[in-house]
Amino acid sequence: PDGSLLAAVRADGSVWIRILETKEKYRLFSKPNTEISALAFGPGNSRVGTPLIAIGTREKGSCPGSCSISFTRILKAAKAGGEVHSIPQGGTLMKAIAFSPDGRWLASAANDRTVMIVDLRRMSEEAPEAPFELALPDFVSALAFSDDSRLLAAGSVDGSTRLVAVVDGRVVALIDNGSGVRGTSIQPGSTVKDLKFSPNGRFLGIAGEFAPAQLIPLAVGLGEEIFLSHDYAVRAVAFSADSRFFA
């Protein structure tokens, strides 16, 4: 979160950390027969005193026979940090993971049309509250929290994006994919590739495959969106720190 560490996932099921200032690197996680499909750094205000990293894994041999089980594993980023929590998520591939900026929530999307929202403050309790699962009509391809941690944006492969109130899981807004058609993935505007909230909380940026980038006003309700045309698919979007520029 402070720019001092770089995390990399390898095909052998390991996660490596590089300290950018000293160029030292170390292995944070490794497990045979494991596919790691998503990774996210937590905020700097970690309650365990070190930055956290969440990874989405699909692990063979974690159940009888040849089946696989997926997990969201939360790790301390420190050199000998170890695992903080492990949350099973069935047998489907993990597609996206995001921490809320306040460090309270962790959202993860598996390839089964569900988003799991975990209250990390309660995970250390003797009887922690079960994660909240939000069922959506299509596969989720991108996740992002608003700067105040109150909203979660979930982008789908049909090109639509839903804004979810984190505290109770309500879908408070549905943003169209720009084509005027919802519910199908075979069309221009399909698959949301990236989502970013502006630091001032006024806009949501959306990157879509085969579609222009979208800039959605949020400050006074959903207003008229702005489309930034491109000749090719948009893979990522970003805001400047002062929210004046959108790329």
mmCIF file of C-alpha atoms in Angstrom:
data_model
loop_
_atom_site.group_PDB
_atom_site.id
_atom_site.type_symbol
_atom_site.label_atom_id
_atom_site.label_comp_id
_atom_site.label_asym_id
_atom_site.label_seq_id
_atom_site.Cartn_x
_atom_site.Cartn_y
_atom_site.Cartn_z
ATOM 1 C CA PRO A 1 0.000 0.000 0.000
ATOM 2 C CA ASP A 2 2.931 2.402 0.569
ATOM 3 C CA GLY A 3 4.735 1.356 -2.607
ATOM 4 C CA SER A 4 7.565 -0.426 -0.806
ATOM 5 C CA LEU A 5 6.649 -4.000 -1.797
ATOM 6 C CA LEU A 6 5.944 -5.788 -5.061
ATOM 7 C CA ALA A 7 4.088 -9.111 -5.111
ATOM 8 C CA ALA A 8 4.306 -11.648 -7.932
ATOM 9 C CA VAL A 9 2.478 -14.926 -8.531
ATOM 10 C CA ARG A 10 4.328 -17.823 -10.169
ATOM 11 C CA ALA A 11 2.908 -20.747 -12.124
ATOM 12 C CA ASP A 12 4.243 -23.196 -9.503
ATOM 13 C CA GLY A 13 1.682 -22.001 -6.931
ATOM 14 C CA SER A 14 3.942 -19.599 -5.073
ATOM 15 C CA VAL A 15 3.783 -15.912 -4.163
ATOM 16 C CA TRP A 16 7.003 -13.893 -3.994
ATOM 17 C CA ILE A 17 7.614 -10.486 -2.436
ATOM 18 C CA ARG A 18 10.311 -8.030 -3.496
ATOM 19 C CA ILE A 19 11.340 -5.148 -1.222
ATOM 20 C CA LEU A 20 11.843 -2.400 -3.791
ATOM 21 C CA GLU A 21 14.321 -0.339 -1.785
ATOM 22 C CA THR A 22 16.764 -3.169 -1.050
ATOM 23 C CA LYS A 23 15.774 -5.485 -3.960
ATOM 24 C CA GLU A 24 15.562 -8.351 -1.466
ATOM 25 C CA LYS A 25 12.980 -10.992 -2.352
ATOM 26 C CA TYR A 26 11.395 -13.796 -0.381
ATOM 27 C CA ARG A 27 8.764 -16.474 -0.848
ATOM 28 C CA LEU A 28 5.563 -15.698 1.036
ATOM 29 C CA PHE A 29 3.402 -18.673 0.062
ATOM 30 C CA SER A 30 3.885 -21.958 -1.753
ATOM 31 C CA LYS A 31 1.703 -25.004 -2.217
ATOM 32 C CA PRO A 32 2.031 -27.779 -4.833
ATOM 33 C CA ASN A 33 -0.808 -28.395 -7.301
ATOM 34 C CA THR A 34 -2.196 -24.931 -6.659
ATOM 35 C CA GLU A 35 -3.358 -22.330 -9.150
ATOM 36 C CA ILE A 36 -3.333 -18.723 -7.916
ATOM 37 C CA SER A 37 -5.710 -16.608 -9.997
ATOM 38 C CA ALA A 38 -6.153 -13.381 -7.972
ATOM 39 C CA LEU A 39 -4.072 -11.244 -5.610
ATOM 40 C CA ALA A 40 -4.630 -7.977 -3.730
ATOM 41 C CA PHE A 41 -2.727 -5.930 -1.140
ATOM 42 C CA GLY A 42 -4.642 -4.760 1.899
ATOM 43 C CA PRO A 43 -4.517 -1.179 3.204
ATOM 44 C CA GLY A 44 -1.701 0.117 5.371
ATOM 45 C CA ASN A 45 -3.817 0.248 8.522
ATOM 46 C CA SER A 46 -3.767 -3.498 9.092
ATOM 47 C CA ARG A 47 -4.941 -4.629 12.527
ATOM 48 C CA VAL A 48 -2.190 -7.271 12.647
ATOM 49 C CA GLY A 49 0.576 -4.684 12.363
ATOM 50 C CA THR A 50 1.810 -5.615 8.895
ATOM 51 C CA PRO A 51 0.342 -5.237 5.391
ATOM 52 C CA LEU A 52 -1.953 -8.062 4.343
ATOM 53 C CA ILE A 53 -2.175 -9.864 1.027
ATOM 54 C CA ALA A 54 -5.180 -11.880 -0.113
ATOM 55 C CA ILE A 55 -4.825 -14.552 -2.781
ATOM 56 C CA GLY A 56 -7.405 -16.659 -4.559
ATOM 57 C CA THR A 57 -6.318 -20.274 -4.948
ATOM 58 C CA ARG A 58 -7.656 -23.449 -6.500
ATOM 59 C CA GLU A 59 -5.977 -26.420 -4.863
ATOM 60 C CA LYS A 60 -5.950 -30.005 -6.089
ATOM 61 C CA GLY A 61 -5.765 -32.770 -3.497
ATOM 62 C CA SER A 62 -7.590 -30.732 -0.840
ATOM 63 C CA CYS A 63 -10.475 -33.214 -0.952
ATOM 64 C CA PRO A 64 -10.854 -36.944 -1.726
ATOM 65 C CA GLY A 65 -10.317 -38.020 -5.328
ATOM 66 C CA SER A 66 -9.250 -35.616 -8.041
ATOM 67 C CA CYS A 67 -11.475 -32.697 -7.065
ATOM 68 C CA SER A 68 -10.244 -29.180 -6.292
ATOM 69 C CA ILE A 69 -11.219 -26.655 -3.616
ATOM 70 C CA SER A 70 -10.857 -22.900 -3.916
ATOM 71 C CA PHE A 71 -9.779 -20.678 -1.034
ATOM 72 C CA THR A 72 -9.312 -17.039 -0.255
ATOM 73 C CA ARG A 73 -6.119 -17.032 1.785
ATOM 74 C CA ILE A 74 -5.142 -13.933 3.773
ATOM 75 C CA LEU A 75 -1.410 -13.648 4.462
ATOM 76 C CA LYS A 76 0.859 -11.296 6.361
ATOM 77 C CA ALA A 77 3.184 -9.644 3.867
ATOM 78 C CA ALA A 78 6.084 -9.635 6.323
ATOM 79 C CA LYS A 79 9.003 -12.000 5.666
ATOM 80 C CA ALA A 80 7.900 -14.608 8.199
ATOM 81 C CA GLY A 81 4.308 -13.459 8.346
ATOM 82 C CA GLY A 82 2.283 -16.620 7.829
ATOM 83 C CA GLU A 83 -1.411 -17.078 7.166
ATOM 84 C CA VAL A 84 -4.038 -15.056 9.031
ATOM 85 C CA HIS A 85 -7.246 -16.586 7.665
ATOM 86 C CA SER A 86 -8.308 -19.171 5.100
ATOM 87 C CA ILE A 87 -11.833 -19.053 3.663
ATOM 88 C CA PRO A 88 -13.083 -21.985 1.515
ATOM 89 C CA GLN A 89 -15.061 -20.990 -1.583
ATOM 90 C CA GLY A 90 -16.133 -24.219 -3.275
ATOM 91 C CA GLY A 91 -14.366 -25.600 -6.330
ATOM 92 C CA THR A 92 -14.548 -22.756 -8.837
ATOM 93 C CA LEU A 93 -11.735 -20.483 -9.993
ATOM 94 C CA MET A 94 -11.317 -17.164 -8.175
ATOM 95 C CA LYS A 95 -11.707 -14.173 -10.505
ATOM 96 C CA ALA A 96 -11.204 -11.052 -8.355
ATOM 97 C CA ILE A 97 -10.281 -9.959 -4.809
ATOM 98 C CA ALA A 98 -10.442 -6.510 -3.188
ATOM 99 C CA PHE A 99 -9.842 -5.057 0.289
ATOM 100 C CA SER A 100 -11.851 -2.057 1.468
ATOM 101 C CA PRO A 101 -9.695 1.039 2.136
ATOM 102 C CA ASP A 102 -10.580 1.006 5.859
ATOM 103 C CA GLY A 103 -9.334 -2.583 6.182
ATOM 104 C CA ARG A 104 -12.644 -3.932 7.452
ATOM 105 C CA TRP A 105 -14.019 -5.767 4.422
ATOM 106 C CA LEU A 106 -12.656 -8.287 1.941
ATOM 107 C CA ALA A 107 -14.628 -9.084 -1.202
ATOM 108 C CA SER A 108 -13.908 -12.026 -3.482
ATOM 109 C CA ALA A 109 -15.594 -13.272 -6.632
ATOM 110 C CA ALA A 110 -15.450 -16.879 -7.756
ATOM 111 C CA ASN A 111 -16.415 -18.249 -11.137
ATOM 112 C CA ASP A 112 -19.870 -19.223 -9.850
ATOM 113 C CA ARG A 113 -21.834 -15.916 -10.084
ATOM 114 C CA THR A 114 -21.325 -15.081 -6.394
ATOM 115 C CA VAL A 115 -19.460 -12.395 -4.487
ATOM 116 C CA MET A 116 -18.379 -13.179 -0.921
ATOM 117 C CA ILE A 117 -18.021 -10.252 1.506
ATOM 118 C CA VAL A 118 -16.129 -10.942 4.737
ATOM 119 C CA ASP A 119 -15.989 -8.691 7.808
ATOM 120 C CA LEU A 120 -12.309 -9.030 8.751
ATOM 121 C CA ARG A 121 -12.870 -7.415 12.159
ATOM 122 C CA ARG A 122 -14.869 -10.461 13.214
ATOM 123 C CA MET A 123 -12.705 -13.213 11.723
ATOM 124 C CA SER A 124 -10.633 -13.502 14.903
ATOM 125 C CA GLU A 125 -13.702 -14.054 17.095
ATOM 126 C CA GLU A 126 -14.316 -17.452 18.637
ATOM 127 C CA ALA A 127 -17.491 -17.832 16.551
ATOM 128 C CA PRO A 128 -17.008 -15.470 13.598
ATOM 129 C CA GLU A 129 -19.967 -14.381 11.535
ATOM 130 C CA ALA A 130 -20.333 -16.346 8.296
ATOM 131 C CA PRO A 131 -19.287 -14.449 5.154
ATOM 132 C CA PHE A 132 -22.116 -12.788 3.261
ATOM 133 C CA GLU A 133 -22.676 -14.226 -0.209
ATOM 134 C CA LEU A 134 -24.248 -12.081 -2.908
ATOM 135 C CA ALA A 135 -25.694 -13.990 -5.869
ATOM 136 C CA LEU A 136 -25.545 -12.168 -9.214
ATOM 137 C CA PRO A 137 -27.046 -13.056 -12.611
ATOM 138 C CA ASP A 138 -23.683 -13.334 -14.365
ATOM 139 C CA PHE A 139 -20.022 -14.066 -13.650
ATOM 140 C CA VAL A 140 -18.127 -11.274 -11.876
ATOM 141 C CA SER A 141 -14.892 -10.163 -13.527
ATOM 142 C CA ALA A 142 -13.805 -7.096 -11.469
ATOM 143 C CA LEU A 143 -14.287 -5.651 -7.969
ATOM 144 C CA ALA A 144 -13.557 -2.266 -6.370
ATOM 145 C CA PHE A 145 -14.452 -0.513 -3.117
ATOM 146 C CA SER A 146 -15.295 3.171 -2.833
ATOM 147 C CA ASP A 147 -12.826 5.327 -0.898
ATOM 148 C CA ASP A 148 -15.190 5.505 2.109
ATOM 149 C CA SER A 149 -15.582 1.671 2.055
ATOM 150 C CA ARG A 150 -19.377 1.943 1.893
ATOM 151 C CA LEU A 151 -19.882 0.763 -1.698
ATOM 152 C CA LEU A 152 -18.589 -2.231 -3.627
ATOM 153 C CA ALA A 153 -18.638 -2.130 -7.428
ATOM 154 C CA ALA A 154 -18.966 -5.553 -9.076
ATOM 155 C CA GLY A 155 -18.406 -5.686 -12.841
ATOM 156 C CA SER A 156 -19.694 -8.660 -14.817
ATOM 157 C CA VAL A 157 -18.893 -10.439 -18.056
ATOM 158 C CA ASP A 158 -22.164 -9.123 -19.563
ATOM 159 C CA GLY A 159 -20.712 -5.601 -19.323
ATOM 160 C CA SER A 160 -22.958 -4.395 -16.503
ATOM 161 C CA THR A 161 -21.754 -3.130 -13.120
ATOM 162 C CA ARG A 162 -23.646 -3.291 -9.846
ATOM 163 C CA LEU A 163 -23.090 -0.981 -6.889
ATOM 164 C CA VAL A 164 -23.577 -2.873 -3.624
ATOM 165 C CA ALA A 165 -24.067 -1.373 -0.158
ATOM 166 C CA VAL A 166 -21.427 -3.283 1.797
ATOM 167 C CA VAL A 167 -23.130 -3.189 5.176
ATOM 168 C CA ASP A 168 -26.227 -5.135 4.068
ATOM 169 C CA GLY A 169 -25.507 -6.409 0.540
ATOM 170 C CA ARG A 170 -28.218 -4.355 -1.197
ATOM 171 C CA VAL A 171 -27.726 -3.631 -4.885
ATOM 172 C CA VAL A 172 -28.286 0.134 -4.918
ATOM 173 C CA ALA A 173 -27.611 0.743 -8.616
ATOM 174 C CA LEU A 174 -27.221 -1.138 -11.883
ATOM 175 C CA ILE A 175 -25.001 0.505 -14.502
ATOM 176 C CA ASP A 176 -25.726 -0.526 -18.073
ATOM 177 C CA ASN A 177 -22.982 -1.798 -20.354
ATOM 178 C CA GLY A 178 -23.408 1.058 -22.833
ATOM 179 C CA SER A 179 -25.199 -1.011 -25.463
ATOM 180 C CA GLY A 180 -28.648 -0.671 -23.942
ATOM 181 C CA VAL A 181 -28.908 -4.453 -23.601
ATOM 182 C CA ARG A 182 -28.503 -6.343 -20.318
ATOM 183 C CA GLY A 183 -28.068 -9.995 -19.576
ATOM 184 C CA THR A 184 -26.041 -11.311 -22.519
ATOM 185 C CA SER A 185 -22.279 -11.594 -22.888
ATOM 186 C CA ILE A 186 -22.216 -11.899 -26.710
ATOM 187 C CA GLN A 187 -22.246 -8.224 -27.653
ATOM 188 C CA PRO A 188 -20.063 -5.120 -27.828
ATOM 189 C CA GLY A 189 -19.446 -3.889 -24.295
ATOM 190 C CA SER A 190 -18.966 -7.362 -22.814
ATOM 191 C CA THR A 191 -16.725 -8.147 -19.834
ATOM 192 C CA VAL A 192 -15.781 -5.450 -17.355
ATOM 193 C CA LYS A 193 -11.988 -5.590 -17.101
ATOM 194 C CA ASP A 194 -11.296 -2.980 -14.399
ATOM 195 C CA LEU A 195 -13.103 -0.667 -11.974
ATOM 196 C CA LYS A 196 -11.829 2.371 -10.081
ATOM 197 C CA PHE A 197 -13.570 4.862 -7.789
ATOM 198 C CA SER A 198 -12.180 8.395 -7.885
ATOM 199 C CA PRO A 199 -10.469 9.423 -4.607
ATOM 200 C CA ASN A 200 -13.054 12.200 -4.081
ATOM 201 C CA GLY A 201 -15.901 9.672 -4.339
ATOM 202 C CA ARG A 202 -17.652 11.440 -7.199
ATOM 203 C CA PHE A 203 -16.962 9.087 -10.098
ATOM 204 C CA LEU A 204 -16.623 5.436 -11.036
ATOM 205 C CA GLY A 205 -14.350 4.523 -13.942
ATOM 206 C CA ILE A 206 -15.087 1.357 -15.915
ATOM 207 C CA ALA A 207 -12.861 -0.449 -18.420
ATOM 208 C CA GLY A 208 -14.693 -2.808 -20.755
ATOM 209 C CA GLU A 209 -13.664 -5.271 -23.394
ATOM 210 C CA PHE A 210 -14.754 -4.110 -26.879
ATOM 211 C CA ALA A 211 -16.214 -0.914 -25.389
ATOM 212 C CA PRO A 212 -15.190 2.661 -24.610
ATOM 213 C CA ALA A 213 -14.039 3.491 -21.109
ATOM 214 C CA GLN A 214 -16.902 4.847 -19.014
ATOM 215 C CA LEU A 215 -16.826 7.625 -16.425
ATOM 216 C CA ILE A 216 -19.921 7.419 -14.214
ATOM 217 C CA PRO A 217 -20.914 10.386 -11.987
ATOM 218 C CA LEU A 218 -21.891 9.224 -8.482
ATOM 219 C CA ALA A 219 -21.972 12.353 -6.311
ATOM 220 C CA VAL A 220 -25.655 13.220 -6.784
ATOM 221 C CA GLY A 221 -26.938 9.877 -7.948
ATOM 222 C CA LEU A 222 -26.136 8.213 -11.237
ATOM 223 C CA GLY A 223 -25.922 10.948 -13.835
ATOM 224 C CA GLU A 224 -25.197 10.904 -17.564
ATOM 225 C CA GLU A 225 -22.120 8.782 -18.164
ATOM 226 C CA ILE A 226 -19.167 9.940 -20.241
ATOM 227 C CA PHE A 227 -17.719 7.583 -22.858
ATOM 228 C CA LEU A 228 -14.048 7.747 -23.867
ATOM 229 C CA SER A 229 -13.810 6.084 -27.270
ATOM 230 C CA HIS A 230 -10.947 3.724 -28.142
ATOM 231 C CA ASP A 231 -10.178 1.560 -31.156
ATOM 232 C CA TYR A 232 -9.243 -1.414 -28.980
ATOM 233 C CA ALA A 233 -10.327 -3.105 -25.752
ATOM 234 C CA VAL A 234 -9.737 -1.108 -22.557
ATOM 235 C CA ARG A 235 -7.930 -3.226 -19.955
ATOM 236 C CA ALA A 236 -7.449 -0.764 -17.083
ATOM 237 C CA VAL A 237 -8.499 2.673 -15.837
ATOM 238 C CA ALA A 238 -7.071 4.999 -13.164
ATOM 239 C CA PHE A 239 -7.642 8.377 -11.510
ATOM 240 C CA SER A 240 -5.034 10.909 -10.444
ATOM 241 C CA ALA A 241 -4.675 11.413 -6.678
ATOM 242 C CA ASP A 242 -6.589 14.711 -6.839
ATOM 243 C CA SER A 243 -9.378 13.153 -8.995
ATOM 244 C CA ARG A 244 -8.855 15.751 -11.741
ATOM 245 C CA PHE A 245 -7.636 13.313 -14.381
ATOM 246 C CA PHE A 246 -9.013 10.001 -15.617
ATOM 247 C CA ALA A 247 -6.998 7.663 -17.832
#
